[in-house]
Amino acid sequence: MKRILLVLAVLLIARSAFAGADGETAVKLIDPKPLTPGHQVVPIFPPGHPALKALADADKEEIWTIQNERVAKVNNIHVPTLELYLAPPEKANGMSVILSPGGGNKDLWVGHEGTDVAKWLNTLGVSCFVHRYRLKPYGSATDALAETQRAVRLVRANAKEWNIDPHKIGHMGFSAGGEQTARLALTYDAGTPDAADPIDRVSSRPDWLCLVYPGWAPGTIDMKTVPADVPPTFLVCAGTGDVFHARQTVEFYNALFEVGRVQKPKPLNIEMHIYGTGGHGGSITPRNGIPFGTWPQRLVEWAQDLKLMPAAPTTAEAATSTAK
């Protein structure tokens, strides 16, 4: 009898290890590979976590689209991850950011809006974490948001190991990735002190936010309740060339503005740039020289103003340094 009970227990454990969200038997999820060879990929949830599910094609690897000799787009994401792009130790300034690429929650454009951005920010001493979040049929307001919240906790919990400042962690979302930034801005919490999982005890509040031509389904984000301590925020979008996203960018700015203008001990540092020309997408490319192509420099200036990164040396300081 004892042997039968032992066998049953083993079977139940095995079944739970391969169970879906509703307890149904499901396939084992496949661990994603690094987008860039040699980079560390960290699962946001541990194996068997209740937030993980095994929907259709979860037994298959991610689908990668290769362009310009790098991964441009990812599909079939079932295991959400952060891929580490840590700033070189000699340049690292403590600032870091979780990057959520866009793609309409159907694709994930991890090239232009992920790895390319990470490599640029690394040159400025900023460490980056490219977020591969779950797409449709997973829910952006449920599944992906749960990942985004935990991603902040995970980065903060590993701040010492990854050589970053736990008080300079940002979230930058492009297009549909901006939906995650917006939702995070409205739903973060201080963590659960008595949680069994130590990651869940850590705050999910980002220290700064950046929304780049953000977008979400109309009416799906409630902006009536903005946290009183909402973080400093930078927003950017084309104007009449990207009407849908420009309107949502302005709408989000207005929601934060009403809270930020009375934020204590001083008003919120919230900055928005709506450019006259330019279309949707484009990430950090120079856009053939139009003003919209300069927005990355505006972001750097904003971050320097907030003391998130060191200020650029003045002409005199640069000359002195060169002379030495």
mmCIF file of C-alpha atoms in Angstrom:
data_model
loop_
_atom_site.group_PDB
_atom_site.id
_atom_site.type_symbol
_atom_site.label_atom_id
_atom_site.label_comp_id
_atom_site.label_asym_id
_atom_site.label_seq_id
_atom_site.Cartn_x
_atom_site.Cartn_y
_atom_site.Cartn_z
ATOM 1 C CA MET A 1 0.000 0.000 0.000
ATOM 2 C CA LYS A 2 2.812 2.407 0.921
ATOM 3 C CA ARG A 3 4.512 1.666 -2.408
ATOM 4 C CA ILE A 4 1.314 2.477 -4.311
ATOM 5 C CA LEU A 5 0.955 5.774 -2.450
ATOM 6 C CA LEU A 6 4.590 6.638 -3.213
ATOM 7 C CA VAL A 7 4.093 5.951 -6.927
ATOM 8 C CA LEU A 8 0.955 8.090 -6.946
ATOM 9 C CA ALA A 9 2.818 10.928 -5.247
ATOM 10 C CA VAL A 10 5.619 10.797 -7.824
ATOM 11 C CA LEU A 11 3.082 10.841 -10.657
ATOM 12 C CA LEU A 12 1.324 13.857 -9.153
ATOM 13 C CA ILE A 13 4.611 15.729 -8.821
ATOM 14 C CA ALA A 14 5.537 14.922 -12.418
ATOM 15 C CA ARG A 15 2.104 16.010 -13.626
ATOM 16 C CA SER A 16 2.323 19.326 -11.759
ATOM 17 C CA ALA A 17 5.727 20.033 -13.298
ATOM 18 C CA PHE A 18 4.165 19.867 -16.765
ATOM 19 C CA ALA A 19 0.789 21.388 -15.917
ATOM 20 C CA GLY A 20 -0.742 24.410 -17.563
ATOM 21 C CA ALA A 21 -2.324 27.382 -15.827
ATOM 22 C CA ASP A 22 -5.564 25.507 -15.133
ATOM 23 C CA GLY A 23 -3.876 22.284 -14.063
ATOM 24 C CA GLU A 24 -4.293 20.548 -17.416
ATOM 25 C CA THR A 25 -1.479 18.306 -18.604
ATOM 26 C CA ALA A 26 0.815 20.298 -20.873
ATOM 27 C CA VAL A 27 4.164 20.060 -22.584
ATOM 28 C CA LYS A 28 7.445 21.111 -21.042
ATOM 29 C CA LEU A 29 8.369 24.704 -21.869
ATOM 30 C CA ILE A 30 11.591 25.224 -23.845
ATOM 31 C CA ASP A 31 14.290 27.516 -22.463
ATOM 32 C CA PRO A 32 15.054 30.375 -24.912
ATOM 33 C CA LYS A 33 18.508 30.850 -26.419
ATOM 34 C CA PRO A 34 20.412 34.176 -26.337
ATOM 35 C CA LEU A 35 19.631 36.611 -29.128
ATOM 36 C CA THR A 36 23.289 37.608 -29.131
ATOM 37 C CA PRO A 37 25.811 34.777 -28.679
ATOM 38 C CA GLY A 38 27.542 34.871 -25.322
ATOM 39 C CA HIS A 39 24.876 36.887 -23.532
ATOM 40 C CA GLN A 40 23.135 35.592 -20.424
ATOM 41 C CA VAL A 41 19.396 34.873 -20.626
ATOM 42 C CA VAL A 42 17.519 34.930 -17.316
ATOM 43 C CA PRO A 43 14.000 33.462 -17.072
ATOM 44 C CA ILE A 44 11.677 35.926 -15.355
ATOM 45 C CA PHE A 45 9.766 33.129 -13.636
ATOM 46 C CA PRO A 46 11.297 29.909 -12.261
ATOM 47 C CA PRO A 47 10.143 26.564 -13.751
ATOM 48 C CA GLY A 48 6.710 25.541 -12.505
ATOM 49 C CA HIS A 49 5.699 29.094 -11.497
ATOM 50 C CA PRO A 50 1.904 29.554 -11.636
ATOM 51 C CA ALA A 51 2.300 32.526 -13.995
ATOM 52 C CA LEU A 52 3.694 30.239 -16.685
ATOM 53 C CA LYS A 53 1.354 28.549 -19.146
ATOM 54 C CA ALA A 54 1.733 26.088 -21.984
ATOM 55 C CA LEU A 55 -0.453 27.276 -24.835
ATOM 56 C CA ALA A 56 -0.358 26.076 -28.442
ATOM 57 C CA ASP A 57 3.156 25.424 -29.803
ATOM 58 C CA ALA A 58 4.776 25.761 -26.373
ATOM 59 C CA ASP A 59 6.651 22.553 -27.194
ATOM 60 C CA LYS A 60 8.405 24.353 -30.056
ATOM 61 C CA GLU A 61 11.282 26.816 -29.936
ATOM 62 C CA GLU A 62 10.898 30.537 -30.488
ATOM 63 C CA ILE A 63 10.654 31.619 -34.115
ATOM 64 C CA TRP A 64 13.410 34.035 -35.085
ATOM 65 C CA THR A 65 13.518 36.330 -38.115
ATOM 66 C CA ILE A 66 17.082 37.229 -39.089
ATOM 67 C CA GLN A 67 17.879 40.577 -40.738
ATOM 68 C CA ASN A 68 21.254 42.291 -41.171
ATOM 69 C CA GLU A 69 22.971 39.340 -39.503
ATOM 70 C CA ARG A 70 21.105 39.693 -36.203
ATOM 71 C CA VAL A 71 17.773 38.587 -34.755
ATOM 72 C CA ALA A 72 15.257 41.226 -35.825
ATOM 73 C CA LYS A 73 12.000 39.666 -34.655
ATOM 74 C CA VAL A 74 10.849 36.908 -32.301
ATOM 75 C CA ASN A 75 7.577 34.963 -32.235
ATOM 76 C CA ASN A 76 6.211 31.984 -30.303
ATOM 77 C CA ILE A 77 7.365 33.232 -26.904
ATOM 78 C CA HIS A 78 6.200 31.088 -23.989
ATOM 79 C CA VAL A 79 9.022 31.580 -21.484
ATOM 80 C CA PRO A 80 9.498 35.301 -20.721
ATOM 81 C CA THR A 81 13.125 36.304 -20.232
ATOM 82 C CA LEU A 82 15.563 39.125 -19.717
ATOM 83 C CA GLU A 83 18.742 39.081 -21.793
ATOM 84 C CA LEU A 84 21.603 40.867 -20.075
ATOM 85 C CA TYR A 85 23.579 43.603 -21.819
ATOM 86 C CA LEU A 86 25.678 44.911 -18.952
ATOM 87 C CA ALA A 87 27.719 48.062 -19.454
ATOM 88 C CA PRO A 88 31.496 47.553 -19.497
ATOM 89 C CA PRO A 89 32.826 47.940 -15.927
ATOM 90 C CA GLU A 90 35.035 50.869 -16.932
ATOM 91 C CA LYS A 91 31.979 52.751 -18.288
ATOM 92 C CA ALA A 92 29.158 51.575 -16.004
ATOM 93 C CA ASN A 93 27.518 54.482 -14.164
ATOM 94 C CA GLY A 94 24.880 52.499 -12.264
ATOM 95 C CA MET A 95 21.972 53.455 -14.516
ATOM 96 C CA SER A 96 20.022 50.557 -16.041
ATOM 97 C CA VAL A 97 16.896 49.934 -18.073
ATOM 98 C CA ILE A 98 14.561 47.110 -19.027
ATOM 99 C CA LEU A 99 13.805 47.343 -22.755
ATOM 100 C CA SER A 100 10.413 46.171 -24.031
ATOM 101 C CA PRO A 101 10.314 46.159 -27.860
ATOM 102 C CA GLY A 102 7.111 46.642 -29.830
ATOM 103 C CA GLY A 103 5.212 44.677 -32.450
ATOM 104 C CA GLY A 104 1.511 45.081 -31.755
ATOM 105 C CA ASN A 105 1.572 42.230 -29.204
ATOM 106 C CA LYS A 106 1.817 39.874 -32.213
ATOM 107 C CA ASP A 107 5.536 40.186 -32.975
ATOM 108 C CA LEU A 108 8.519 41.292 -30.916
ATOM 109 C CA TRP A 109 10.994 43.468 -32.824
ATOM 110 C CA VAL A 110 13.979 42.757 -30.609
ATOM 111 C CA GLY A 111 16.547 44.069 -33.100
ATOM 112 C CA HIS A 112 15.877 47.779 -33.678
ATOM 113 C CA GLU A 113 14.003 48.219 -30.383
ATOM 114 C CA GLY A 114 16.005 45.837 -28.215
ATOM 115 C CA THR A 115 19.561 44.750 -28.894
ATOM 116 C CA ASP A 116 20.424 47.826 -30.998
ATOM 117 C CA VAL A 117 19.243 50.132 -28.206
ATOM 118 C CA ALA A 118 21.090 48.079 -25.588
ATOM 119 C CA LYS A 119 24.372 48.295 -27.480
ATOM 120 C CA TRP A 120 24.010 52.073 -27.849
ATOM 121 C CA LEU A 121 23.179 52.596 -24.178
ATOM 122 C CA ASN A 122 26.078 50.358 -23.134
ATOM 123 C CA THR A 123 28.442 52.887 -24.743
ATOM 124 C CA LEU A 124 26.977 55.491 -22.348
ATOM 125 C CA GLY A 125 27.537 53.287 -19.306
ATOM 126 C CA VAL A 126 23.913 52.130 -19.035
ATOM 127 C CA SER A 127 23.222 48.429 -18.423
ATOM 128 C CA CYS A 128 20.256 46.973 -20.303
ATOM 129 C CA PHE A 129 17.903 44.021 -20.065
ATOM 130 C CA VAL A 130 16.053 43.078 -23.255
ATOM 131 C CA HIS A 131 12.624 41.731 -22.307
ATOM 132 C CA ARG A 132 11.133 38.980 -24.422
ATOM 133 C CA TYR A 133 7.527 39.113 -23.268
ATOM 134 C CA ARG A 134 4.639 36.829 -24.174
ATOM 135 C CA LEU A 135 2.487 37.863 -27.121
ATOM 136 C CA LYS A 136 -1.062 37.038 -28.214
ATOM 137 C CA PRO A 137 -2.937 34.882 -27.276
ATOM 138 C CA TYR A 138 -1.342 35.734 -23.934
ATOM 139 C CA GLY A 139 -2.782 38.898 -22.389
ATOM 140 C CA SER A 140 -0.854 42.165 -22.436
ATOM 141 C CA ALA A 141 -2.783 43.422 -19.384
ATOM 142 C CA THR A 142 -2.330 40.159 -17.469
ATOM 143 C CA ASP A 143 0.466 37.810 -18.514
ATOM 144 C CA ALA A 144 2.880 40.350 -20.017
ATOM 145 C CA LEU A 145 2.225 42.852 -17.239
ATOM 146 C CA ALA A 146 2.969 40.231 -14.566
ATOM 147 C CA GLU A 147 6.321 39.637 -16.293
ATOM 148 C CA THR A 148 7.061 43.352 -16.513
ATOM 149 C CA GLN A 149 6.394 43.896 -12.823
ATOM 150 C CA ARG A 150 8.533 40.926 -11.852
ATOM 151 C CA ALA A 151 11.288 42.012 -14.247
ATOM 152 C CA VAL A 152 11.805 45.170 -12.185
ATOM 153 C CA ARG A 153 11.884 43.126 -8.980
ATOM 154 C CA LEU A 154 14.355 40.689 -10.535
ATOM 155 C CA VAL A 155 16.744 43.407 -11.711
ATOM 156 C CA ARG A 156 16.608 45.202 -8.358
ATOM 157 C CA ALA A 157 17.180 41.955 -6.452
ATOM 158 C CA ASN A 158 20.323 41.317 -8.520
ATOM 159 C CA ALA A 159 21.592 44.908 -8.502
ATOM 160 C CA LYS A 160 24.818 44.126 -6.667
ATOM 161 C CA GLU A 161 25.680 41.139 -8.850
ATOM 162 C CA TRP A 162 24.959 43.070 -12.060
ATOM 163 C CA ASN A 163 26.801 46.213 -10.893
ATOM 164 C CA ILE A 164 23.851 48.580 -11.104
ATOM 165 C CA ASP A 165 22.285 51.112 -8.755
ATOM 166 C CA PRO A 166 18.996 49.725 -7.331
ATOM 167 C CA HIS A 167 17.672 53.311 -7.364
ATOM 168 C CA LYS A 168 18.368 54.007 -11.055
ATOM 169 C CA ILE A 169 16.368 51.220 -12.716
ATOM 170 C CA GLY A 170 14.231 52.314 -15.651
ATOM 171 C CA HIS A 171 11.721 50.837 -18.060
ATOM 172 C CA MET A 172 11.670 51.822 -21.730
ATOM 173 C CA GLY A 173 8.913 50.587 -24.025
ATOM 174 C CA PHE A 174 8.539 51.029 -27.774
ATOM 175 C CA SER A 175 5.069 50.989 -29.360
ATOM 176 C CA ALA A 176 3.271 47.957 -27.820
ATOM 177 C CA GLY A 177 6.220 47.712 -25.438
ATOM 178 C CA GLY A 178 5.185 51.202 -24.341
ATOM 179 C CA GLU A 179 1.914 49.666 -23.223
ATOM 180 C CA GLN A 180 3.931 47.670 -20.698
ATOM 181 C CA THR A 181 5.729 50.836 -19.551
ATOM 182 C CA ALA A 182 2.398 52.623 -19.119
ATOM 183 C CA ARG A 183 0.784 49.741 -17.250
ATOM 184 C CA LEU A 184 3.830 49.390 -15.010
ATOM 185 C CA ALA A 185 3.655 53.116 -14.192
ATOM 186 C CA LEU A 186 0.107 52.658 -12.911
ATOM 187 C CA THR A 187 0.384 49.304 -11.110
ATOM 188 C CA TYR A 188 3.780 48.960 -9.389
ATOM 189 C CA ASP A 189 3.913 48.100 -5.701
ATOM 190 C CA ALA A 190 6.388 47.967 -2.825
ATOM 191 C CA GLY A 191 6.529 44.173 -2.758
ATOM 192 C CA THR A 192 5.137 41.655 -0.292
ATOM 193 C CA PRO A 193 7.381 41.501 2.813
ATOM 194 C CA ASP A 194 6.287 38.010 3.879
ATOM 195 C CA ALA A 195 6.246 36.422 0.401
ATOM 196 C CA ALA A 196 7.728 32.941 0.164
ATOM 197 C CA ASP A 197 9.580 33.949 -3.000
ATOM 198 C CA PRO A 198 12.275 36.514 -2.101
ATOM 199 C CA ILE A 199 11.876 38.219 -5.502
ATOM 200 C CA ASP A 200 8.257 39.028 -4.631
ATOM 201 C CA ARG A 201 9.437 40.914 -1.547
ATOM 202 C CA VAL A 202 11.191 43.490 -3.725
ATOM 203 C CA SER A 203 9.584 46.688 -5.058
ATOM 204 C CA SER A 204 8.405 46.724 -8.684
ATOM 205 C CA ARG A 205 8.509 50.525 -8.872
ATOM 206 C CA PRO A 206 10.835 51.710 -11.638
ATOM 207 C CA ASP A 207 12.945 54.780 -10.886
ATOM 208 C CA TRP A 208 12.362 56.298 -14.326
ATOM 209 C CA LEU A 209 10.275 55.634 -17.432
ATOM 210 C CA CYS A 210 10.584 56.199 -21.165
ATOM 211 C CA LEU A 211 7.692 55.690 -23.602
ATOM 212 C CA VAL A 212 8.677 55.752 -27.272
ATOM 213 C CA TYR A 213 5.735 56.100 -29.708
ATOM 214 C CA PRO A 214 3.620 54.025 -27.256
ATOM 215 C CA GLY A 215 0.332 52.405 -28.156
ATOM 216 C CA TRP A 216 -2.424 50.223 -26.731
ATOM 217 C CA ALA A 217 -5.977 49.278 -27.637
ATOM 218 C CA PRO A 218 -8.206 52.332 -27.015
ATOM 219 C CA GLY A 219 -9.935 52.313 -23.648
ATOM 220 C CA THR A 220 -7.854 49.465 -22.189
ATOM 221 C CA ILE A 221 -5.729 51.551 -19.807
ATOM 222 C CA ASP A 222 -7.447 53.390 -16.954
ATOM 223 C CA MET A 223 -5.521 56.592 -16.278
ATOM 224 C CA LYS A 224 -7.855 57.930 -13.626
ATOM 225 C CA THR A 225 -5.665 56.656 -10.796
ATOM 226 C CA VAL A 226 -2.009 57.614 -11.147
ATOM 227 C CA PRO A 227 0.232 56.775 -8.155
ATOM 228 C CA ALA A 228 1.234 59.840 -6.159
ATOM 229 C CA ASP A 229 4.911 58.868 -6.454
ATOM 230 C CA VAL A 230 4.833 58.023 -10.164
ATOM 231 C CA PRO A 231 8.449 58.060 -11.459
ATOM 232 C CA PRO A 232 10.043 60.705 -13.698
ATOM 233 C CA THR A 233 8.932 60.067 -17.271
ATOM 234 C CA PHE A 234 10.177 60.838 -20.780
ATOM 235 C CA LEU A 235 7.758 60.530 -23.720
ATOM 236 C CA VAL A 236 8.453 60.857 -27.433
ATOM 237 C CA CYS A 237 6.502 60.364 -30.671
ATOM 238 C CA ALA A 238 6.027 61.739 -34.152
ATOM 239 C CA GLY A 239 3.031 64.056 -34.474
ATOM 240 C CA THR A 240 0.753 64.227 -37.486
ATOM 241 C CA GLY A 241 2.751 61.446 -39.120
ATOM 242 C CA ASP A 242 1.756 59.039 -36.352
ATOM 243 C CA VAL A 243 -1.591 60.378 -35.166
ATOM 244 C CA PHE A 244 -2.809 57.319 -33.224
ATOM 245 C CA HIS A 245 0.333 57.009 -31.098
ATOM 246 C CA ALA A 246 0.799 60.771 -30.744
ATOM 247 C CA ARG A 247 -2.645 61.079 -29.193
ATOM 248 C CA GLN A 248 -1.941 58.293 -26.726
ATOM 249 C CA THR A 249 1.428 59.800 -25.853
ATOM 250 C CA VAL A 250 -0.221 63.138 -25.077
ATOM 251 C CA GLU A 251 -3.053 61.450 -23.187
ATOM 252 C CA PHE A 252 -0.588 59.638 -20.939
ATOM 253 C CA TYR A 253 1.436 62.817 -20.430
ATOM 254 C CA ASN A 254 -1.698 64.675 -19.336
ATOM 255 C CA ALA A 255 -2.611 61.950 -16.845
ATOM 256 C CA LEU A 256 0.839 62.073 -15.256
ATOM 257 C CA PHE A 257 0.971 65.869 -15.397
ATOM 258 C CA GLU A 258 -2.038 66.315 -13.126
ATOM 259 C CA VAL A 259 -0.356 64.214 -10.428
ATOM 260 C CA GLY A 260 3.186 65.308 -11.126
ATOM 261 C CA ARG A 261 2.562 69.027 -10.816
ATOM 262 C CA VAL A 262 1.761 68.619 -7.107
ATOM 263 C CA GLN A 263 4.229 65.828 -6.384
ATOM 264 C CA LYS A 264 6.280 66.373 -3.208
ATOM 265 C CA PRO A 265 8.918 67.438 -2.358
ATOM 266 C CA LYS A 266 9.079 68.924 -5.885
ATOM 267 C CA PRO A 267 7.066 68.561 -9.104
ATOM 268 C CA LEU A 268 7.603 65.498 -11.261
ATOM 269 C CA ASN A 269 10.245 65.702 -13.969
ATOM 270 C CA ILE A 270 8.112 64.740 -16.951
ATOM 271 C CA GLU A 271 9.235 65.624 -20.455
ATOM 272 C CA MET A 272 7.450 65.093 -23.779
ATOM 273 C CA HIS A 273 8.593 65.593 -27.370
ATOM 274 C CA ILE A 274 6.037 65.447 -30.191
ATOM 275 C CA TYR A 275 7.851 65.964 -33.479
ATOM 276 C CA GLY A 276 6.251 67.617 -36.478
ATOM 277 C CA THR A 277 7.216 64.977 -39.027
ATOM 278 C CA GLY A 278 8.111 61.322 -38.967
ATOM 279 C CA GLY A 279 6.226 58.059 -38.957
ATOM 280 C CA HIS A 280 5.770 55.162 -36.560
ATOM 281 C CA GLY A 281 8.723 53.024 -35.565
ATOM 282 C CA GLY A 282 12.346 53.733 -36.342
ATOM 283 C CA SER A 283 13.753 53.291 -32.827
ATOM 284 C CA ILE A 284 17.037 55.215 -32.407
ATOM 285 C CA THR A 285 17.837 55.583 -36.130
ATOM 286 C CA PRO A 286 18.709 59.110 -37.394
ATOM 287 C CA ARG A 287 15.692 59.107 -39.795
ATOM 288 C CA ASN A 288 17.569 60.775 -42.648
ATOM 289 C CA GLY A 289 18.354 63.814 -40.537
ATOM 290 C CA ILE A 290 14.857 64.989 -39.530
ATOM 291 C CA PRO A 291 14.465 66.381 -35.976
ATOM 292 C CA PHE A 292 12.670 63.211 -34.811
ATOM 293 C CA GLY A 293 15.978 61.403 -35.350
ATOM 294 C CA THR A 294 17.570 63.417 -32.531
ATOM 295 C CA TRP A 295 15.296 62.211 -29.747
ATOM 296 C CA PRO A 296 17.906 59.836 -28.236
ATOM 297 C CA GLN A 297 20.089 62.846 -27.447
ATOM 298 C CA ARG A 298 17.129 64.554 -25.770
ATOM 299 C CA LEU A 299 16.709 61.423 -23.604
ATOM 300 C CA VAL A 300 20.371 61.571 -22.602
ATOM 301 C CA GLU A 301 20.062 65.237 -21.638
ATOM 302 C CA TRP A 302 16.952 64.466 -19.582
ATOM 303 C CA ALA A 303 18.734 61.606 -17.791
ATOM 304 C CA GLN A 304 21.705 63.847 -17.055
ATOM 305 C CA ASP A 305 19.374 66.494 -15.648
ATOM 306 C CA LEU A 306 17.968 63.864 -13.288
ATOM 307 C CA LYS A 307 21.502 62.797 -12.274
ATOM 308 C CA LEU A 308 20.766 59.294 -13.558
ATOM 309 C CA MET A 309 24.005 59.513 -15.544
ATOM 310 C CA PRO A 310 26.958 61.899 -15.340
ATOM 311 C CA ALA A 311 26.642 65.198 -17.141
ATOM 312 C CA ALA A 312 28.638 65.631 -20.319
ATOM 313 C CA PRO A 313 31.901 67.506 -19.746
ATOM 314 C CA THR A 314 31.951 71.160 -20.718
ATOM 315 C CA THR A 315 34.185 72.337 -23.564
ATOM 316 C CA ALA A 316 36.773 73.532 -21.053
ATOM 317 C CA GLU A 317 36.700 70.252 -19.130
ATOM 318 C CA ALA A 318 37.029 68.253 -22.331
ATOM 319 C CA ALA A 319 39.994 70.365 -23.430
ATOM 320 C CA THR A 320 41.707 69.899 -20.072
ATOM 321 C CA SER A 321 41.148 66.154 -20.214
ATOM 322 C CA THR A 322 42.585 65.991 -23.723
ATOM 323 C CA ALA A 323 45.633 67.998 -22.691
ATOM 324 C CA LYS A 324 46.361 65.542 -19.899
#
